[in-house]
Coordinates of C-alpha atoms and ligand atoms in Angstrom, one line a residue:
M195 CA 0.0 0.0 0.0
R196 CA 1.4 3.4 -1.0
V197 CA 1.6 6.0 1.8
L198 CA 2.6 9.7 1.3
L199 CA 3.9 11.6 4.3
F200 CA 3.5 15.3 3.9
S201 CA 5.6 17.8 5.9
S202 CA 8.1 15.1 6.6
Q203 CA 11.4 16.3 7.9
H204 CA 14.6 14.2 8.0
Y205 CA 13.9 13.1 11.5
D206 CA 10.5 11.7 10.4
Q207 CA 12.1 9.9 7.6
E208 CA 14.6 8.3 10.0
S209 CA 12.0 7.2 12.5
F210 CA 9.5 5.9 9.9
T211 CA 12.1 4.1 7.8
R212 CA 13.3 2.4 11.0
A213 CA 9.8 1.5 12.1
A214 CA 8.8 0.2 8.7
S215 CA 11.8 -2.0 8.1
D216 CA 9.7 -5.2 8.5
S217 CA 6.5 -3.9 6.9
T218 CA 5.2 -4.1 3.3
L219 CA 4.1 -0.5 3.3
D220 CA 5.5 1.6 0.5
L221 CA 6.4 4.9 2.2
H222 CA 7.1 8.1 0.2
Y223 CA 8.3 11.3 1.9
Q224 CA 7.3 14.8 0.8
P225 CA 8.8 17.7 2.8
T226 CA 6.2 20.1 1.5
R227 CA 3.1 21.0 3.6
L228 CA -0.2 19.7 2.5
T229 CA -2.3 22.5 1.0
L230 CA -4.8 22.8 -1.8
D231 CA -1.9 23.5 -4.2
T232 CA 0.1 20.5 -3.1
A233 CA -2.8 18.0 -2.7
P234 CA -2.4 16.7 -6.3
L235 CA 1.0 15.2 -5.2
A236 CA -1.1 12.6 -3.3
H237 CA -2.8 11.4 -6.5
G238 CA -2.8 7.6 -6.4
Y239 CA -1.8 7.3 -2.8
E240 CA -4.4 5.3 -0.7
V241 CA -3.0 6.7 2.5
V242 CA -1.9 10.3 3.3
C243 CA 0.0 10.8 6.4
A244 CA -0.3 14.4 7.7
F245 CA 1.2 16.5 10.6
I246 CA -0.2 19.4 12.6
N247 CA 0.3 22.3 10.1
D248 CA -1.0 20.4 7.1
E249 CA -4.3 21.7 5.8
L250 CA -7.2 19.2 5.9
D251 CA -10.1 21.5 5.1
A252 CA -13.1 20.5 2.9
Q253 CA -11.4 21.5 -0.4
V254 CA -8.2 19.6 0.3
L255 CA -10.1 16.5 1.5
Q256 CA -12.2 16.6 -1.6
R257 CA -9.1 16.7 -3.8
L258 CA -7.5 13.9 -1.8
A259 CA -10.6 11.7 -2.1
A260 CA -10.9 12.4 -5.8
G261 CA -7.2 11.2 -6.2
G262 CA -7.9 7.9 -4.6
T263 CA -7.0 8.5 -0.9
R264 CA -9.0 6.6 1.6
L265 CA -7.2 7.1 4.9
I266 CA -5.8 10.2 6.6
A267 CA -3.2 9.0 9.1
L268 CA -2.4 11.9 11.4
R269 CA 1.1 11.9 13.1
S270 CA -0.4 14.0 15.9
A271 CA -2.7 13.7 18.9
G272 CA -4.6 16.9 18.0
Y273 CA -7.0 16.8 15.1
N274 CA -8.4 20.4 15.3
H275 CA -7.0 21.0 11.7
V276 CA -9.3 18.3 10.1
D277 CA -12.8 19.0 8.7
L278 CA -14.2 15.8 10.2
A279 CA -17.7 16.3 8.8
T280 CA -16.4 16.5 5.3
A281 CA -14.1 13.5 5.9
Q282 CA -17.1 11.5 7.1
R283 CA -19.2 12.6 4.1
L284 CA -16.4 11.6 1.6
G285 CA -15.9 8.2 3.4
L286 CA -12.3 9.2 4.3
A287 CA -11.2 7.5 7.5
V288 CA -9.0 9.5 9.9
V289 CA -6.8 8.0 12.5
R290 CA -4.4 9.7 15.0
V291 CA -1.7 9.0 17.6
P292 CA -3.5 9.7 20.8
A293 CA -0.4 9.4 23.0
Y294 CA 3.3 9.2 22.1
S295 CA 5.2 10.8 24.9
P296 CA 3.4 13.1 27.3
H297 CA 6.8 13.4 29.0
A298 CA 8.3 15.1 25.9
V299 CA 5.8 17.9 25.9
A300 CA 5.6 18.3 29.7
E301 CA 9.4 18.4 30.0
H302 CA 9.6 21.1 27.3
A303 CA 7.0 23.2 29.2
V304 CA 9.2 22.8 32.3
A305 CA 12.3 23.7 30.2
L306 CA 10.6 27.0 29.2
I307 CA 9.7 27.8 32.8
L308 CA 13.3 27.2 34.0
A309 CA 14.8 29.1 31.2
L310 CA 12.5 32.1 31.6
N311 CA 12.8 32.2 35.4
R312 CA 16.6 31.9 35.5
R313 CA 17.0 33.9 32.2
L314 CA 19.1 31.2 30.7
H315 CA 18.6 32.6 27.2
R316 CA 20.2 35.9 28.3
A317 CA 22.9 34.3 30.4
Y318 CA 23.9 32.1 27.4
N319 CA 24.4 35.1 25.1
R320 CA 26.1 37.1 27.8
T321 CA 28.8 34.7 28.7
R322 CA 29.5 33.9 25.0
E323 CA 30.3 37.6 24.6
G324 CA 32.6 37.6 27.6
D325 CA 30.1 39.5 29.8
F326 CA 30.1 37.7 33.2
T327 CA 27.8 40.2 35.0
L328 CA 24.6 39.0 36.7
H329 CA 22.4 42.1 36.6
G330 CA 18.9 41.4 35.4
L331 CA 19.3 37.7 35.9
T332 CA 17.6 37.3 39.3
G333 CA 15.1 34.5 39.3
F334 CA 12.7 33.1 42.0
D335 CA 12.6 29.7 43.8
L336 CA 10.0 27.4 42.2
H337 CA 9.7 25.7 45.6
G338 CA 6.4 26.7 47.3
K339 CA 5.1 28.6 44.2
T340 CA 1.6 28.1 42.9
V341 CA 1.3 26.5 39.5
G342 CA -2.0 26.4 37.5
V343 CA -2.4 23.5 35.1
V344 CA -5.1 24.1 32.5
G345 CA -6.1 20.7 31.0
T346 CA -5.1 17.8 33.1
G347 CA -5.0 14.9 30.7
Q348 CA -1.9 13.0 29.9
I349 CA 0.5 15.9 29.3
G350 CA -1.0 18.1 32.0
A351 CA -0.6 15.2 34.5
A352 CA 3.0 14.6 33.5
F353 CA 3.6 18.3 33.9
A354 CA 1.9 18.3 37.3
R355 CA 4.1 15.4 38.6
I356 CA 7.3 17.3 37.7
M357 CA 6.1 20.6 39.3
A358 CA 5.0 18.7 42.4
G359 CA 8.6 17.4 42.5
F360 CA 9.9 21.0 42.6
G361 CA 7.7 21.5 45.7
C362 CA 5.1 23.7 43.9
Q363 CA 1.5 23.9 45.0
L364 CA -0.8 22.7 42.2
L365 CA -4.1 24.3 41.0
A366 CA -6.0 22.8 38.2
Y367 CA -8.8 23.5 35.7
D368 CA -10.4 20.8 33.6
P369 CA -14.1 19.9 33.1
Y370 CA -13.1 16.3 34.0
P371 CA -10.9 16.3 37.1
N372 CA -8.0 13.7 37.1
P373 CA -7.8 11.7 40.3
E374 CA -4.0 11.5 39.8
L375 CA -3.7 15.3 40.2
Q376 CA -6.0 15.3 43.2
A377 CA -3.7 12.6 44.8
L378 CA -0.8 15.1 44.2
G379 CA -2.7 17.6 46.2
A380 CA -4.0 19.7 43.3
R381 CA -7.0 21.9 43.9
Y382 CA -9.5 22.0 41.1
M383 CA -11.2 25.4 40.6
A384 CA -12.8 27.6 38.0
L385 CA -10.5 29.2 35.5
P386 CA -10.8 32.8 36.8
D387 CA -9.9 31.6 40.3
L388 CA -6.9 29.7 39.0
L389 CA -5.7 32.7 37.0
R390 CA -6.0 34.9 40.1
E391 CA -4.0 32.5 42.3
A392 CA -1.3 31.0 40.1
R393 CA 2.1 32.5 39.7
I394 CA 2.8 30.2 36.7
I395 CA 0.0 29.0 34.3
S396 CA 0.6 26.2 31.8
L397 CA -1.9 25.3 29.0
H398 CA -2.4 21.6 28.2
C399 CA -6.0 21.5 26.9
P400 CA -7.0 20.8 23.3
L401 CA -8.0 23.5 20.9
T402 CA -11.8 23.4 20.5
E403 CA -14.5 26.0 20.0
H404 CA -14.7 26.3 23.8
T405 CA -10.9 26.9 24.3
R406 CA -10.1 29.2 21.3
H407 CA -8.7 32.4 22.9
L408 CA -9.2 31.0 26.4
I409 CA -6.5 33.4 27.4
N410 CA -7.6 36.9 26.2
A411 CA -7.4 40.5 27.4
Q412 CA -10.0 39.8 30.0
S413 CA -8.4 36.7 31.4
L414 CA -5.0 38.3 31.3
N415 CA -6.3 41.1 33.6
Q416 CA -7.2 38.4 36.2
L417 CA -3.5 37.4 36.5
Q418 CA -1.3 38.3 39.3
P419 CA 1.0 41.1 38.0
G420 CA 4.2 39.5 36.7
A421 CA 2.7 36.0 36.3
M422 CA 4.3 33.5 33.9
L423 CA 2.3 31.9 31.0
I424 CA 3.4 28.8 29.2
N425 CA 1.6 27.5 26.1
T426 CA 2.7 24.2 24.6
G427 CA -0.9 23.3 23.6
R428 CA -2.1 25.1 20.5
G429 CA -1.4 28.7 19.3
A430 CA -5.1 29.7 19.2
L431 CA -5.6 29.0 22.9
V432 CA -4.3 32.5 23.4
D433 CA -5.2 35.8 21.8
T434 CA -1.6 36.9 20.8
P435 CA -2.1 40.7 20.4
A436 CA -3.6 40.6 24.0
L437 CA -0.4 39.0 25.2
I438 CA 1.7 41.8 23.7
D439 CA -0.4 44.4 25.5
A440 CA 0.0 42.4 28.8
L441 CA 3.7 42.2 28.3
K442 CA 4.0 45.9 27.6
S443 CA 2.1 46.8 30.7
G444 CA 4.1 44.3 32.9
Q445 CA 0.9 42.4 33.8
L446 CA 2.4 39.4 32.1
G447 CA 6.0 38.9 33.5
Y448 CA 7.1 35.9 31.5
L449 CA 5.9 34.2 28.4
G450 CA 7.0 30.8 27.0
L451 CA 5.4 29.7 23.7
D452 CA 6.0 26.5 21.7
V453 CA 2.9 27.2 19.5
Y454 CA 1.6 30.2 17.7
E455 CA -1.7 30.8 16.1
E456 CA -0.2 31.8 12.7
E457 CA 2.6 29.2 12.9
A458 CA 1.6 27.2 9.8
Q459 CA 3.3 29.5 7.3
L460 CA 6.4 29.8 9.4
F461 CA 7.4 26.9 11.6
F462 CA 9.5 24.0 10.5
E463 CA 11.2 26.1 7.8
D464 CA 14.5 28.0 7.7
R465 CA 13.4 31.6 7.1
S466 CA 16.5 33.2 8.5
D467 CA 17.4 34.9 5.2
L468 CA 14.0 36.4 4.7
P469 CA 12.4 39.5 6.3
L470 CA 9.8 38.3 8.9
Q471 CA 6.5 39.4 7.5
D472 CA 4.5 38.6 10.7
D473 CA 4.5 41.8 12.7
V474 CA 2.8 40.2 15.8
L475 CA 5.5 37.5 16.0
A476 CA 8.2 40.1 15.3
R477 CA 7.0 42.2 18.2
L478 CA 6.8 39.2 20.5
L479 CA 10.4 38.3 19.7
T480 CA 11.6 41.8 20.9
F481 CA 10.7 41.1 24.6
P482 CA 13.5 39.9 26.8
N483 CA 11.1 38.0 29.0
V484 CA 9.6 35.9 26.1
I485 CA 11.0 32.6 24.7
I486 CA 9.5 31.1 21.6
T487 CA 10.3 27.7 20.3
A488 CA 8.9 26.5 16.9
H489 CA 6.6 23.6 18.0
Q490 CA 9.4 21.4 19.2
A491 CA 7.9 20.2 22.5
F492 CA 7.2 16.8 20.9
L493 CA 10.7 16.4 19.5
T494 CA 12.4 13.7 21.5
R495 CA 13.7 10.4 20.1
E496 CA 11.2 8.4 22.2
A497 CA 8.3 10.5 20.9
L498 CA 9.4 10.2 17.2
D499 CA 9.8 6.4 17.5
A500 CA 6.4 6.1 19.2
I501 CA 4.7 8.3 16.6
A502 CA 6.1 6.2 13.7
A503 CA 5.2 2.9 15.4
T504 CA 1.7 3.9 16.2
T505 CA 1.1 5.5 12.8
L506 CA 2.2 2.4 10.9
D507 CA 0.2 0.2 13.2
N508 CA -2.9 2.4 12.6
I509 CA -2.4 2.1 8.8
I510 CA -1.9 -1.7 8.9
R511 CA -4.9 -2.3 11.2
W512 CA -7.1 0.0 9.1
A513 CA -6.1 -2.0 6.0
A514 CA -6.9 -5.2 7.7
G515 CA -10.4 -3.9 8.5
N516 CA -9.7 -3.7 12.2
P517 CA -9.1 0.1 12.7
Q518 CA -7.8 1.6 15.9
N519 CA -7.4 5.2 17.1
L520 CA -10.1 6.3 14.7
V521 CA -11.2 10.0 14.9
S522 CA -13.6 9.6 12.0
G523 CA -14.6 6.8 9.7
Ligands
NAD133 P1 -5.5 14.7 26.7 O1 -6.7 14.4 25.8 O2 -4.9 13.5 27.4 O3 -5.9 15.8 27.7 C1 -6.6 17.0 27.4 C2 -7.3 17.4 28.6 O4 -7.9 18.7 28.4 C3 -8.4 16.5 29.1 O5 -8.3 16.1 30.4 C4 -9.7 17.3 28.8 O6 -10.7 17.0 29.7 C5 -9.1 18.7 29.0 N1 -10.0 19.7 28.4 C6 -10.9 19.6 27.4 N2 -11.5 20.8 27.2 C7 -11.1 21.7 28.2 C8 -11.4 23.0 28.5 N3 -12.3 23.7 27.9 N4 -10.7 23.6 29.6 C9 -9.7 22.8 30.3 N5 -9.4 21.6 30.0 C10 -10.1 21.0 29.0 O7 -4.5 15.4 25.7 P2 -2.9 15.5 25.9 O8 -2.2 14.3 25.3 O9 -2.6 15.8 27.3 O10 -2.6 16.8 25.0 C11 -3.1 18.0 25.3 C12 -2.8 19.0 24.1 O11 -1.5 19.2 23.9 C13 -3.2 18.4 22.7 O12 -4.6 18.6 22.5 C14 -2.4 19.2 21.8 O13 -3.1 20.3 21.3 C15 -1.2 19.6 22.6 N6 0.1 19.0 22.2 C16 1.1 19.8 21.8 C17 2.3 19.2 21.4 C18 3.5 20.1 21.1 O14 4.5 19.5 20.5 N7 3.6 21.3 21.4 C19 2.4 17.8 21.3 C20 1.3 17.0 21.7 C21 0.1 17.6 22.1

């Protein structure tokens, strides 16, 4: 069976080639993103394997189905970028990787917290320039601080366990409380209360119609002045221009982003020779108390191997008429 992997980077090729060594699947790698313009590349491929910034709207799905595609195998947990109603109507099955390494994402969120707090990005540049001064690098002890976890599923729980290890007090917001967090001593509460009490807030909920711009001008006003916000969930969980206003006023003291609402046109590409056209991102990058990574929280060897293994298993089981991890179909 022919499988086309869109948006496949060299690390995807390595992990998928390794995982497919014993299988009969015929894997083809396409570095380009799936869009309406690139969808014809999938003509004749029964399976299209897509990542988070590939476009899977109604028009793209129609073109894929017309070209003979019958399965969309997502290499991600999130599926907010897929028009599921259209997929259903066209008889296109959609499968995903519900869990690969919650630790990878949770640990990256913690890396952002530590780097922002202890200003590692500034210290790194300073010592490389021979400047060994410490002014402006004062941090705070994480021990005893209050950390709000928004979305306490697999990643939120892994994050909470790490922060509990630092001696932090945990607050949580999720429509479905997780007993594991309660056992760690987390207090579940309404989001506005969490925002008022927490010194650090980390977002780990999916992007849905209910969570789009969950963090906006109004909710940012509820924060303790100087609070830290970490978003490794999805870019549109936050209203980015409102973040800029909150950073300018000092209401937001630290910001760590691994995701950005307009990332699809930018992330995973080397654009260092080109003028940055996105003025919102350009402004964010000027703040000394902001660290942005380009959707790399998932990027560990363990996660890549698990994504490849589950995706291939999803395809093989679907082909055998025994599908698993179905989102639609
Ligand atoms: P999960 O399904 O295990 O947990 C999600 C949790 O969010 C659930 O407990 C759910 O009840 C909760 N939730 C749903 N709606 C909510 C709302 N309105 N408010 C608060 N909580 C809500 O998912 P997970 O594996 O923990 O992943 C969480 C998210 O992380 C994914 O949806 C994805 O967007 C993001 N993610 C990012 C990366 C990355 O590389 N940056 C990688 C993987 C996943």
